[in-house]
PDB file of C-alpha atoms in Angstrom:
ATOM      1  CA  UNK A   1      21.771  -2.291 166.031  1.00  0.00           C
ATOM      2  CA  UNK A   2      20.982   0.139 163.117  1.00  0.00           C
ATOM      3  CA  UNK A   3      25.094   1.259 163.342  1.00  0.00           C
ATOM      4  CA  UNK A   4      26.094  -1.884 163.520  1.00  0.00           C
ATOM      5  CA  UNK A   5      23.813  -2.403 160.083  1.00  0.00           C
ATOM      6  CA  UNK A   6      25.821   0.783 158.667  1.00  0.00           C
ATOM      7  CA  UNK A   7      29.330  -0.278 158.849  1.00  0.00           C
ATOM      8  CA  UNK A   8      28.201  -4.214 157.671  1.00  0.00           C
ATOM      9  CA  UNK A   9      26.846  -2.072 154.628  1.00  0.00           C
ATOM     10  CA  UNK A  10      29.841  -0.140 153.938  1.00  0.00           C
ATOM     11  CA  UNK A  11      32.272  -2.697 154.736  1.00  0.00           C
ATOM     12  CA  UNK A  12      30.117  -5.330 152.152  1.00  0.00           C
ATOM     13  CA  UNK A  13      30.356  -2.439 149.868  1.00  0.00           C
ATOM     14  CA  UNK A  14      33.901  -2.041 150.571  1.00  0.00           C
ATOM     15  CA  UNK A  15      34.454  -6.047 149.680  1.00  0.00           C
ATOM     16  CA  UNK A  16      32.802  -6.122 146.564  1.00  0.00           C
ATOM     17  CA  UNK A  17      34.333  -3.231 145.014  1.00  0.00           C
ATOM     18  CA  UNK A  18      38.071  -4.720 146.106  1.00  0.00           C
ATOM     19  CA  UNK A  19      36.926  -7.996 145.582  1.00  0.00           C
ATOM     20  CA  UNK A  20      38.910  -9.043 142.003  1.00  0.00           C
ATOM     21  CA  UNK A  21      42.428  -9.136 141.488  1.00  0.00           C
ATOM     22  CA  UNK A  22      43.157  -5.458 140.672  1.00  0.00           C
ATOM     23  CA  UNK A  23      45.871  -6.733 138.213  1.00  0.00           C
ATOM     24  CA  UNK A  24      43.602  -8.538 136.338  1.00  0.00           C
ATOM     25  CA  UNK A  25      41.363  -5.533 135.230  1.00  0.00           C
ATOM     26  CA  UNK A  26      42.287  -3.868 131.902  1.00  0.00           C
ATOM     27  CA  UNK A  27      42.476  -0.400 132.459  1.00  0.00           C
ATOM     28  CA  UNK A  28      39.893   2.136 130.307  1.00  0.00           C
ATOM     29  CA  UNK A  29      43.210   3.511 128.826  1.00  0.00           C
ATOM     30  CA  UNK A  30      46.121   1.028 127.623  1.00  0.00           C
ATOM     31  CA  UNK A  31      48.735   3.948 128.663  1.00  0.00           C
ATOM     32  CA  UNK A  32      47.250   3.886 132.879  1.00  0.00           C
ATOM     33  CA  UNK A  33      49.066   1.473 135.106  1.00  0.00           C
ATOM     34  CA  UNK A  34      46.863  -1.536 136.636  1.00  0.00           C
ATOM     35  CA  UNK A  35      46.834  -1.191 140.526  1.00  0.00           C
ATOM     36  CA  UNK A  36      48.862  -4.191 142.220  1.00  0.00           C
ATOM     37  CA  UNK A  37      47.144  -6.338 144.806  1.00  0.00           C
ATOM     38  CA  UNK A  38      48.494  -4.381 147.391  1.00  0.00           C
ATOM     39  CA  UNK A  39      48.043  -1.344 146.054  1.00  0.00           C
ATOM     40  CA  UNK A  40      43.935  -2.120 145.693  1.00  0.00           C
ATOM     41  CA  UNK A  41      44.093  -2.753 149.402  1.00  0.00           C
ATOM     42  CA  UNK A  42      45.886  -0.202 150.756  1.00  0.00           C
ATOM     43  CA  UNK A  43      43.357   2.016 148.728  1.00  0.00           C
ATOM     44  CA  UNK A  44      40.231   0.015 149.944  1.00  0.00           C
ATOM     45  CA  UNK A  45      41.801   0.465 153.572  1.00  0.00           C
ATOM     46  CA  UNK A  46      41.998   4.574 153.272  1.00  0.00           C
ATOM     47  CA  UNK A  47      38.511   4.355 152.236  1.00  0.00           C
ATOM     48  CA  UNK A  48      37.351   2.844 154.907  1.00  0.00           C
ATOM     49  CA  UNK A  49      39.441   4.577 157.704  1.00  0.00           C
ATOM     50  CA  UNK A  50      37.743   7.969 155.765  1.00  0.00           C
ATOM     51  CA  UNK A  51      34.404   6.281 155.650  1.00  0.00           C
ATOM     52  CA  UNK A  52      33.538   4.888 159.099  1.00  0.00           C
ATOM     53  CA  UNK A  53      33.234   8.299 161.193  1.00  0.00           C
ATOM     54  CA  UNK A  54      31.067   9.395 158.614  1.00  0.00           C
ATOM     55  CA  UNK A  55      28.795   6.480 158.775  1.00  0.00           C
ATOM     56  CA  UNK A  56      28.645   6.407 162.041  1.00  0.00           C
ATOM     57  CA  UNK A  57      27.714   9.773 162.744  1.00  0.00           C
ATOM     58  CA  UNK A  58      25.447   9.405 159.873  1.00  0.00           C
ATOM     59  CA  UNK A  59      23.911   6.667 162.056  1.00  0.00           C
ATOM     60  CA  UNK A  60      23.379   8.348 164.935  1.00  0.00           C
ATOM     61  CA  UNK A  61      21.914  11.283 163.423  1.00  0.00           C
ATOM     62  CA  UNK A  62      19.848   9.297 161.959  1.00  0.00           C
ATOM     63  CA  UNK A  63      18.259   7.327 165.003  1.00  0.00           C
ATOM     64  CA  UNK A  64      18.517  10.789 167.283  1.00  0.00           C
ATOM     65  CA  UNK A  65      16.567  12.844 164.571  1.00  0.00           C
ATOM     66  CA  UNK A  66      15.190  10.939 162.492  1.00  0.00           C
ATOM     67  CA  UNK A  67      13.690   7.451 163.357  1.00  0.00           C
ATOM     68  CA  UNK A  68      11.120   8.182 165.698  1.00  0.00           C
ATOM     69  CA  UNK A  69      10.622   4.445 166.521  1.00  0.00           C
ATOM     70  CA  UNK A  70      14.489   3.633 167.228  1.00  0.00           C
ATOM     71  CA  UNK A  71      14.424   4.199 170.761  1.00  0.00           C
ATOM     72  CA  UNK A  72      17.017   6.604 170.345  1.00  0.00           C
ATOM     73  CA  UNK A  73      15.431   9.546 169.373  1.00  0.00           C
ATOM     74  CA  UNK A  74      15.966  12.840 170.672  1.00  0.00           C
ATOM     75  CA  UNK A  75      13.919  15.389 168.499  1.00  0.00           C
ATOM     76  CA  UNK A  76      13.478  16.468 165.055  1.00  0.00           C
ATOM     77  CA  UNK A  77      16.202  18.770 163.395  1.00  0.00           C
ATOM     78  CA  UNK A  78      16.566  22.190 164.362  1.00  0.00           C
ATOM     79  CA  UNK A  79      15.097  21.477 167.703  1.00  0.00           C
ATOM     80  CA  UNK A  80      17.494  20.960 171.314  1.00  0.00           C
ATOM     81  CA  UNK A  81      16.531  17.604 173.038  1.00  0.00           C
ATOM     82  CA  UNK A  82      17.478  18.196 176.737  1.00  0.00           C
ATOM     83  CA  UNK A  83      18.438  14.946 178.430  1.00  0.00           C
ATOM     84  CA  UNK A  84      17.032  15.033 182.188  1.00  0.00           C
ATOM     85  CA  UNK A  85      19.905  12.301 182.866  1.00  0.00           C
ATOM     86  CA  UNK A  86      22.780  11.309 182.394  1.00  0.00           C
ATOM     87  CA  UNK A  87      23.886   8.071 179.830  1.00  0.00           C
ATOM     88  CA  UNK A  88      24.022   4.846 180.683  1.00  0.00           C
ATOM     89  CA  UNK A  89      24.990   1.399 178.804  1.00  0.00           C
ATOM     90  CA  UNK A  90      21.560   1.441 177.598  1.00  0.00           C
ATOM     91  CA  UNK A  91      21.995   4.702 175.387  1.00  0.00           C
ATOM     92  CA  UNK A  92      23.559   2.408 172.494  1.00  0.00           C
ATOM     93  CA  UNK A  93      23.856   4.976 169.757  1.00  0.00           C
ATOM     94  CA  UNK A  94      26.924   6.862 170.412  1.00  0.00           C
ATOM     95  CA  UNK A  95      29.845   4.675 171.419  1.00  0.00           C
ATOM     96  CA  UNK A  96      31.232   6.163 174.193  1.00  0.00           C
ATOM     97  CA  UNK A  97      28.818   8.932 175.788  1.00  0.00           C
ATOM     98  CA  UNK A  98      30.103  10.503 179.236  1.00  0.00           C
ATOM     99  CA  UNK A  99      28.321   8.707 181.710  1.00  0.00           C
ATOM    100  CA  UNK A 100      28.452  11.998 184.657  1.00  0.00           C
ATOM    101  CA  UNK A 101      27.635  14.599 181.893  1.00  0.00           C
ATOM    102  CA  UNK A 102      24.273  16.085 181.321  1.00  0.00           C
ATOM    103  CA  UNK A 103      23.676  16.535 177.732  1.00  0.00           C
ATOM    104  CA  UNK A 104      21.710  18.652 175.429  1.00  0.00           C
ATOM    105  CA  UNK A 105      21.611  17.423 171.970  1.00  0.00           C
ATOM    106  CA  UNK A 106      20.486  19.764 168.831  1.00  0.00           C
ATOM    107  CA  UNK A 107      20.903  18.247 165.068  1.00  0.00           C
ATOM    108  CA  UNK A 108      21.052  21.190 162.604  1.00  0.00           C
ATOM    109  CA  UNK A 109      19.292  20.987 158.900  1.00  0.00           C
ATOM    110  CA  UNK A 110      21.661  23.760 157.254  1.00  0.00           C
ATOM    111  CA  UNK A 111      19.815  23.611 153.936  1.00  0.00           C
ATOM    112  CA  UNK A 112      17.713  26.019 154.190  1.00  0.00           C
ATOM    113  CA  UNK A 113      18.976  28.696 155.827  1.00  0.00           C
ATOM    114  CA  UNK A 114      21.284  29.548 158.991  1.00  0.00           C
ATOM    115  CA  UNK A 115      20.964  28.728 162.816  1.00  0.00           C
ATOM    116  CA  UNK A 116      20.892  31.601 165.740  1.00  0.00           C
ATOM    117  CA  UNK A 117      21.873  30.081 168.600  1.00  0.00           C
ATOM    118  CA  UNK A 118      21.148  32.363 171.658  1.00  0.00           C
ATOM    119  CA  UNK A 119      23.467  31.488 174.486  1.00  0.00           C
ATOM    120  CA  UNK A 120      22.357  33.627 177.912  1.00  0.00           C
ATOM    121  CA  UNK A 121      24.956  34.653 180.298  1.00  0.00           C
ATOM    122  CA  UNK A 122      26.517  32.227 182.751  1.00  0.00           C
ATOM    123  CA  UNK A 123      28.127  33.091 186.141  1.00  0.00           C
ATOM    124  CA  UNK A 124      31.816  33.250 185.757  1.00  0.00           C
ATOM    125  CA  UNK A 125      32.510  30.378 188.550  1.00  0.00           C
ATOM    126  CA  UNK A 126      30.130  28.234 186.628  1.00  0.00           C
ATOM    127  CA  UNK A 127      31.947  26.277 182.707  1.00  0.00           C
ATOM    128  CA  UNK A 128      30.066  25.539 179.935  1.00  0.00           C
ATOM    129  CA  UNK A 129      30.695  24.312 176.409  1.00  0.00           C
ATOM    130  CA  UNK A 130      28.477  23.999 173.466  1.00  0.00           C
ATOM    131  CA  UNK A 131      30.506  21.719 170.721  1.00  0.00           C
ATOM    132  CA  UNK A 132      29.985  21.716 166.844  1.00  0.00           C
ATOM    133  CA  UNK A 133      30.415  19.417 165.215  1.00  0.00           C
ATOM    134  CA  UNK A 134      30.027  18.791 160.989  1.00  0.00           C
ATOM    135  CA  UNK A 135      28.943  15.327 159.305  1.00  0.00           C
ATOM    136  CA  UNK A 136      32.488  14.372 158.866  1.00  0.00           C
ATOM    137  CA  UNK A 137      33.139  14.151 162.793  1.00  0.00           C
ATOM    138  CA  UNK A 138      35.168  17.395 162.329  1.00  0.00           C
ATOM    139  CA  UNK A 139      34.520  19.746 166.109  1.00  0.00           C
ATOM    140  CA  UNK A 140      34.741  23.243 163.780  1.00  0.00           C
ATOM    141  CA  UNK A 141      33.682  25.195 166.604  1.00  0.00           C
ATOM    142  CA  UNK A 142      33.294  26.055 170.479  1.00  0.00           C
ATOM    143  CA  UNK A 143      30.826  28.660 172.140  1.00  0.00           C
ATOM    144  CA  UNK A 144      31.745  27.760 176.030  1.00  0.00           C
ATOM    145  CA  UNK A 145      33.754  29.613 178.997  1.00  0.00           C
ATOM    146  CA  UNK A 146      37.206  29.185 176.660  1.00  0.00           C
ATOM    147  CA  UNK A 147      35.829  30.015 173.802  1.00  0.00           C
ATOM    148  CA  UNK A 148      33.720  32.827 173.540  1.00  0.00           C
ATOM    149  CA  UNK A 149      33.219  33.568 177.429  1.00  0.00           C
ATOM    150  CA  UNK A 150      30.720  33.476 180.244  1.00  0.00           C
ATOM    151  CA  UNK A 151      28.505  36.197 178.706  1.00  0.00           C
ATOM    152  CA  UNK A 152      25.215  36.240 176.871  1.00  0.00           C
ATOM    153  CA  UNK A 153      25.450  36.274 173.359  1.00  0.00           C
ATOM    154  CA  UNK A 154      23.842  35.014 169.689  1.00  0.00           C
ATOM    155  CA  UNK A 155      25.706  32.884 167.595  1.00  0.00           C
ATOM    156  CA  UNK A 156      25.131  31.611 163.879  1.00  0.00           C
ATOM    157  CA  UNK A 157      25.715  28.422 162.503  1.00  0.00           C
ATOM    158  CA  UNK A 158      25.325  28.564 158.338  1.00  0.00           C
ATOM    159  CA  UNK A 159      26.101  25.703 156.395  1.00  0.00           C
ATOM    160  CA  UNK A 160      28.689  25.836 153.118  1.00  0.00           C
ATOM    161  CA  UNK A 161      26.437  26.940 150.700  1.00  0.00           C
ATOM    162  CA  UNK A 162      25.082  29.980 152.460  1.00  0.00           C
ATOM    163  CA  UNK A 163      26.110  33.304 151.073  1.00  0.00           C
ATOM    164  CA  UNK A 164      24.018  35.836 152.616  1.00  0.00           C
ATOM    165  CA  UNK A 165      25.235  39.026 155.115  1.00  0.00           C
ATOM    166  CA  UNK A 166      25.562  38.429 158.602  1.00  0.00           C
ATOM    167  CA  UNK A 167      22.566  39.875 160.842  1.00  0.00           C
ATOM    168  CA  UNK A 168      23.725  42.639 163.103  1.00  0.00           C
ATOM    169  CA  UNK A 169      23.937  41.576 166.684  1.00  0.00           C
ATOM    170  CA  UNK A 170      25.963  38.104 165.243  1.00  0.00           C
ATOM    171  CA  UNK A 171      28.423  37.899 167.846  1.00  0.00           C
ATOM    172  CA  UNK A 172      30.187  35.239 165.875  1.00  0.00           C
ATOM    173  CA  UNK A 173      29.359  33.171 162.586  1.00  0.00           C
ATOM    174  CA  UNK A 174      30.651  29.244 162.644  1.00  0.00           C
ATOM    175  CA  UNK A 175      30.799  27.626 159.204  1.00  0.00           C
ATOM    176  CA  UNK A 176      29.837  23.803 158.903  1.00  0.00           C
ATOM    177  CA  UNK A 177      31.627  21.787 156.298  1.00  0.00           C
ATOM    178  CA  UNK A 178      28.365  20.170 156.129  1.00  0.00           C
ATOM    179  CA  UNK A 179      24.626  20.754 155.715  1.00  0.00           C
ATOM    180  CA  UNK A 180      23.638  18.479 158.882  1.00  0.00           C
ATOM    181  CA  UNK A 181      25.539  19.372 161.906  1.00  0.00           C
ATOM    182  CA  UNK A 182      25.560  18.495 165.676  1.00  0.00           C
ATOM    183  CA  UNK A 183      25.236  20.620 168.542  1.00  0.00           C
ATOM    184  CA  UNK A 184      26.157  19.028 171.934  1.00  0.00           C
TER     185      UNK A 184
END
């Protein structure tokens, strides 16, 4: 319901900025070319196409870790939610959850500071992954069997503003694009 809400809102907000005739604005500067009608749409079109990931995984952070009354919610940030299921239609917020997957769930708050996240080992006939993934929808890292390997290890997670030196024992250092970040 509340994504559903989201992309009304941006797609409203998308209509009323596109919504006069882009030819008949005068442009701030005489010398600038007015946009044609085609032009304004194409535009509006990109924006949206760039906009609705965003949103939506805007929207589900928000009722996994944020909305404690959305029916949705996992836990607070910086805190993994172990699901003791698996997904079914009734888990609405992401579109298309696996339905034979177990899932762990862990939204980051990079503001702050950095994440350690301590993975222990796991037998080498056994695969696991640990995805992830930045606001944009962007999967900018994999600690899992392919990635990293089947033994213990401690991994950090900083978001882009942090700057400070990497603690010894790091076995690897994953930079999000942005300061809220999924773990699945």
């Amino acid at each position: 319901m509340k994504t559903t809400r989201s992309l009304n809102l941006l797609s409203a907000a998308l209509a009323l900025t596109f919504t006069a005739n882009a030819a008949d604005i005068t442009p701030a500067d005489p010398s600038a070319v007015a946009l044609t009608k085609e032009e304004t749409k194409a535009i509006a079109e990109e924006g949206f196409i760039y906009g609705l990931p965003i949103v939506m995984n805007y929207a589900v952070m928000y009722e996994y870790a944020v909305d404690k009354n959305s029916g949705q919610y996992k836990a607070p940030f910086n805190q993994i939610n172990n699901e003791a299921r698996v997904f079914t239609y009734k888990d609405t917020s992401v579109i298309t959850p696996n339905s034979d997957t177990p899932y762990s769930i862990l939204w980051t708050d990079l503001r702050a500071e950095p994440i350690v996240l301590s993975v222990p080992a796991v037998e080498k006939s056994r695969y696991f992954s640990v995805m992830l993934c930045d606001g944009n929808t962007y999967n900018y890292g994999y600690i899992g069997s392919r990635a990293t390997g089947n033994e213990a290890g401690d991994y950090m997670v900083a978001g882009p503003d942090w700057k400070g030196e990497t603690p010894p024992g790091i076995k690897k250092v994953f930079r999000s694009s942005t300061q809220f970040s999924a773990v699945a």
